CSV table of C-alpha atoms in Angstrom, one decimal:
chain,number,residue,atom,x,y,z
A,1,ARG,CA,6.7,1.2,3.3
A,2,ASN,CA,6.6,4.9,2.3
A,3,PHE,CA,2.9,5.8,1.7
A,4,ASN,CA,3.2,9.6,2.1
A,5,GLU,CA,0.4,11.6,0.4
A,6,THR,CA,2.8,14.2,-1.0
A,7,ALA,CA,6.1,14.1,-2.7
A,8,PHE,CA,8.5,17.1,-2.2
A,9,PHE,CA,12.0,17.8,-3.5
A,10,TYR,CA,14.5,20.7,-3.3
A,11,PRO,CA,15.0,21.6,-7.0
A,12,GLN,CA,18.5,21.8,-8.4
A,13,LEU,CA,17.5,22.3,-12.0
A,14,LYS,CA,20.1,22.2,-14.8
A,15,THR,CA,19.6,22.2,-18.6
A,16,ASN,CA,20.9,19.6,-20.9
A,17,ASP,CA,22.6,20.2,-24.3
A,18,SER,CA,19.2,20.8,-25.9
A,19,GLY,CA,18.2,23.5,-23.3
A,20,ASN,CA,15.7,21.1,-21.6
A,21,VAL,CA,15.4,20.7,-17.9
A,22,VAL,CA,15.2,17.2,-16.5
A,23,ILE,CA,13.6,16.9,-13.1
A,24,GLU,CA,14.4,13.8,-11.1
A,25,PHE,CA,12.9,13.0,-7.6
A,26,THR,CA,11.7,10.0,-5.6
A,27,LEU,CA,7.9,9.5,-5.3
A,28,PRO,CA,6.4,7.8,-2.2
A,29,GLU,CA,5.5,4.2,-2.9
A,30,SER,CA,1.8,4.7,-3.4
A,31,PHE,CA,0.4,3.7,-6.8
A,32,THR,CA,-1.8,6.6,-7.7
A,33,ARG,CA,-2.3,9.6,-10.0
A,34,TRP,CA,0.0,12.5,-9.1
A,35,LYS,CA,-0.4,16.2,-9.9
A,36,PHE,CA,2.9,18.0,-10.5
A,37,MET,CA,3.0,21.8,-10.1
A,38,GLY,CA,6.0,24.0,-10.5
A,39,MET,CA,6.8,27.6,-10.5
A,40,ALA,CA,10.0,29.4,-11.5
A,41,TYR,CA,11.2,33.0,-11.5
A,42,THR,CA,14.2,34.9,-12.6
A,43,PRO,CA,16.1,37.7,-10.9
A,44,ASP,CA,14.3,40.3,-13.0
A,45,LEU,CA,10.9,38.8,-11.8
A,46,MET,CA,9.9,37.0,-14.9
A,47,SER,CA,7.9,33.9,-14.0
A,48,GLY,CA,6.5,30.7,-15.4
A,49,MET,CA,4.3,27.9,-14.2
A,50,LEU,CA,4.1,24.2,-15.0
A,51,GLU,CA,1.2,21.8,-14.1
A,52,SER,CA,1.0,18.2,-15.2
A,53,GLU,CA,-0.6,14.9,-14.1
A,54,PHE,CA,1.0,11.4,-14.3
A,55,THR,CA,0.2,8.0,-12.9
A,56,ALA,CA,2.7,6.0,-10.8
A,57,ALA,CA,2.2,2.3,-11.4
A,58,LYS,CA,4.0,-1.0,-12.0
A,59,LYS,CA,3.3,-3.8,-14.4
A,60,LEU,CA,2.5,-6.1,-11.5
A,61,MET,CA,0.9,-4.7,-8.4
A,62,ILE,CA,-0.4,-6.4,-5.2
A,63,VAL,CA,-3.0,-4.5,-3.2
A,64,PRO,CA,-3.8,-6.1,0.2
A,65,ASN,CA,-7.2,-5.8,1.8
A,66,ALA,CA,-5.9,-5.6,5.3
A,67,PRO,CA,-8.2,-5.0,8.3
A,68,ARG,CA,-7.8,-1.8,10.5
A,69,PHE,CA,-7.0,-4.1,13.5
A,70,PHE,CA,-7.0,-7.8,14.6
A,71,ARG,CA,-8.7,-9.1,17.8
A,72,GLN,CA,-6.9,-11.7,19.9
A,73,GLY,CA,-8.1,-15.2,18.9
A,74,ASP,CA,-9.5,-14.0,15.6
A,75,THR,CA,-9.7,-16.5,12.7
A,76,LEU,CA,-10.1,-14.7,9.4
A,77,TRP,CA,-9.2,-14.6,5.7
A,78,PHE,CA,-6.5,-12.0,4.6
A,79,SER,CA,-7.1,-11.2,0.9
A,80,ALA,CA,-5.1,-9.3,-1.7
A,81,ARG,CA,-5.8,-8.2,-5.3
A,82,ILE,CA,-3.1,-8.8,-7.9
A,83,ASN,CA,-3.3,-6.5,-10.9
A,84,ASN,CA,-1.4,-7.1,-14.2
A,85,LEU,CA,-0.9,-3.9,-16.2
A,86,SER,CA,1.3,-5.5,-18.8
A,87,ASP,CA,0.3,-6.8,-22.2
A,88,GLU,CA,1.0,-10.4,-21.5
A,89,ALA,CA,-0.3,-13.0,-19.0
A,90,LEU,CA,1.8,-13.4,-15.8
A,91,ASP,CA,2.1,-16.2,-13.4
A,92,GLY,CA,4.0,-16.5,-10.1
A,93,TYR,CA,3.6,-16.8,-6.4
A,94,ALA,CA,2.1,-14.5,-3.7
A,95,SER,CA,3.5,-14.6,-0.2
A,96,LEU,CA,2.4,-13.3,3.2
A,97,GLU,CA,4.7,-13.0,6.2
A,98,PHE,CA,4.1,-11.8,9.7
A,99,PHE,CA,6.5,-10.3,12.2
A,100,ASP,CA,6.3,-9.2,15.8
A,101,ALA,CA,6.4,-5.4,15.3
A,102,VAL,CA,8.5,-4.9,18.4
A,103,THR,CA,11.3,-7.3,17.7
A,104,MET,CA,10.8,-7.9,14.0
A,105,LYS,CA,11.0,-11.7,14.7
A,106,ALA,CA,9.2,-13.8,12.1
A,107,VAL,CA,6.0,-15.3,13.5
A,108,SER,CA,4.3,-16.5,10.3
A,109,PRO,CA,4.2,-20.2,11.4
A,110,GLU,CA,2.0,-19.2,14.5
A,111,ILE,CA,-0.4,-17.1,12.4
A,112,LEU,CA,-0.8,-18.7,8.9
A,113,ALA,CA,-3.3,-21.6,9.1
A,114,GLY,CA,-2.8,-22.8,5.5
A,115,GLU,CA,-0.7,-22.4,2.4
A,116,GLU,CA,2.0,-19.6,2.7
A,117,SER,CA,2.6,-19.0,-1.0
A,118,PRO,CA,-0.3,-19.6,-3.3
A,119,ARG,CA,0.3,-19.6,-7.0
A,120,PHE,CA,-1.5,-17.1,-9.3
A,121,THR,CA,-2.1,-16.6,-13.0
A,122,VAL,CA,-3.4,-13.3,-14.2
A,123,GLU,CA,-4.3,-12.3,-17.8
A,124,ALA,CA,-3.0,-9.2,-19.5
A,125,ASN,CA,-4.6,-6.0,-18.2
A,126,ALA,CA,-6.6,-8.0,-15.7
A,127,GLY,CA,-6.6,-8.9,-12.0
A,128,THR,CA,-7.1,-11.8,-9.7
A,129,SER,CA,-7.2,-12.3,-6.0
A,130,VAL,CA,-5.4,-14.5,-3.5
A,131,ARG,CA,-6.1,-15.1,0.2
A,132,TRP,CA,-4.6,-16.7,3.3
A,133,LYS,CA,-6.4,-18.1,6.4
A,134,LEU,CA,-5.1,-16.5,9.7
A,135,ALA,CA,-5.4,-17.4,13.3
A,136,ILE,CA,-4.3,-14.5,15.5
A,137,PRO,CA,-2.6,-15.5,18.8
A,138,GLU,CA,-3.1,-13.6,22.0
A,139,LYS,CA,0.5,-12.7,22.8
A,140,TYR,CA,1.2,-10.0,20.3
A,141,GLY,CA,0.2,-6.3,20.6
A,142,VAL,CA,1.2,-5.2,17.0
A,143,LEU,CA,1.9,-7.4,14.0
A,144,THR,CA,3.7,-6.3,10.9
A,145,TYR,CA,2.7,-8.0,7.6
A,146,ARG,CA,4.7,-8.2,4.4
A,147,VAL,CA,2.7,-9.3,1.3
A,148,LYS,CA,4.5,-9.9,-2.0
A,149,ALA,CA,3.6,-11.0,-5.5
A,150,SER,CA,6.5,-12.3,-7.7
A,151,THR,CA,6.9,-13.6,-11.2
A,152,ARG,CA,10.3,-14.6,-12.8
A,153,ASN,CA,11.3,-10.9,-13.3
A,154,ILE,CA,8.7,-8.7,-11.8
A,155,SER,CA,7.7,-8.3,-8.1
A,156,ASP,CA,5.7,-5.9,-5.9
A,157,GLY,CA,5.0,-5.9,-2.2
A,158,GLU,CA,3.8,-3.9,0.8
A,159,GLU,CA,4.7,-3.8,4.5
A,160,LYS,CA,2.5,-2.3,7.2
A,161,SER,CA,1.7,-2.8,10.9
A,162,ILE,CA,-1.6,-3.7,12.4
A,163,ALA,CA,-2.7,-3.5,16.0
A,164,VAL,CA,-3.9,-6.6,17.8
A,165,LEU,CA,-6.6,-5.6,20.3
A,166,SER,CA,-7.6,-7.5,23.4
A,167,ASN,CA,-11.1,-8.8,23.4
A,168,ARG,CA,-11.6,-6.6,26.4
A,169,THR,CA,-11.0,-3.5,24.4
A,170,LEU,CA,-14.3,-1.8,23.3
A,171,VAL,CA,-14.2,-0.4,19.8
A,172,THR,CA,-16.8,2.3,19.3
A,173,GLU,CA,-17.9,3.4,15.8
A,174,SER,CA,-19.9,6.6,15.6
A,175,MET,CA,-22.0,7.9,12.8
A,176,PRO,CA,-23.2,11.5,12.3
A,177,MET,CA,-27.0,12.0,12.0
A,178,ALA,CA,-28.6,15.2,11.0
A,179,LEU,CA,-31.9,15.9,12.7
A,180,GLY,CA,-34.5,18.5,11.9
A,181,SER,CA,-36.0,20.8,14.6
A,182,TYR,CA,-39.0,18.4,15.2
A,183,GLU,CA,-37.6,15.1,14.1
A,184,THR,CA,-36.6,12.0,16.1
A,185,LYS,CA,-34.6,9.0,15.1
């Protein structure tokens, strides 16, 4: 649910018995490469800097390919990629749930037009995909989805909201075009 682009913490640094400083903080839930930068100074203005990169990832990750919006009456396939970063094959179930974003009431039976929890098997250091057929009703303005992948002891999931647009709402896409002084397109 927390996909902030930056992680920030108020440092309260303390050394351990060996004189090393351990820094603990909570990252946003994005699986990505992070760049850590730190600067410290003493009362007599001596300073030091630290810069490092690390990757935040899980052994099992599900990455949905969600649309920007739904249209009332749409019938579509909602797909997700399941990645296995472990050294062994994994098998389990993927699930997709929908909620009315205003009341958080479960509305999956009205939207899912097929199997709710497809089974998956993914080899070590590989990926696979799963998908669900959806039929979007006309009575919701915003839907929240929750997609999950679970094995016996590992799971991952994502929850986000998607607007449901009326068929009367015009969606305009624009594209920049560079023109020379005597050029037409």
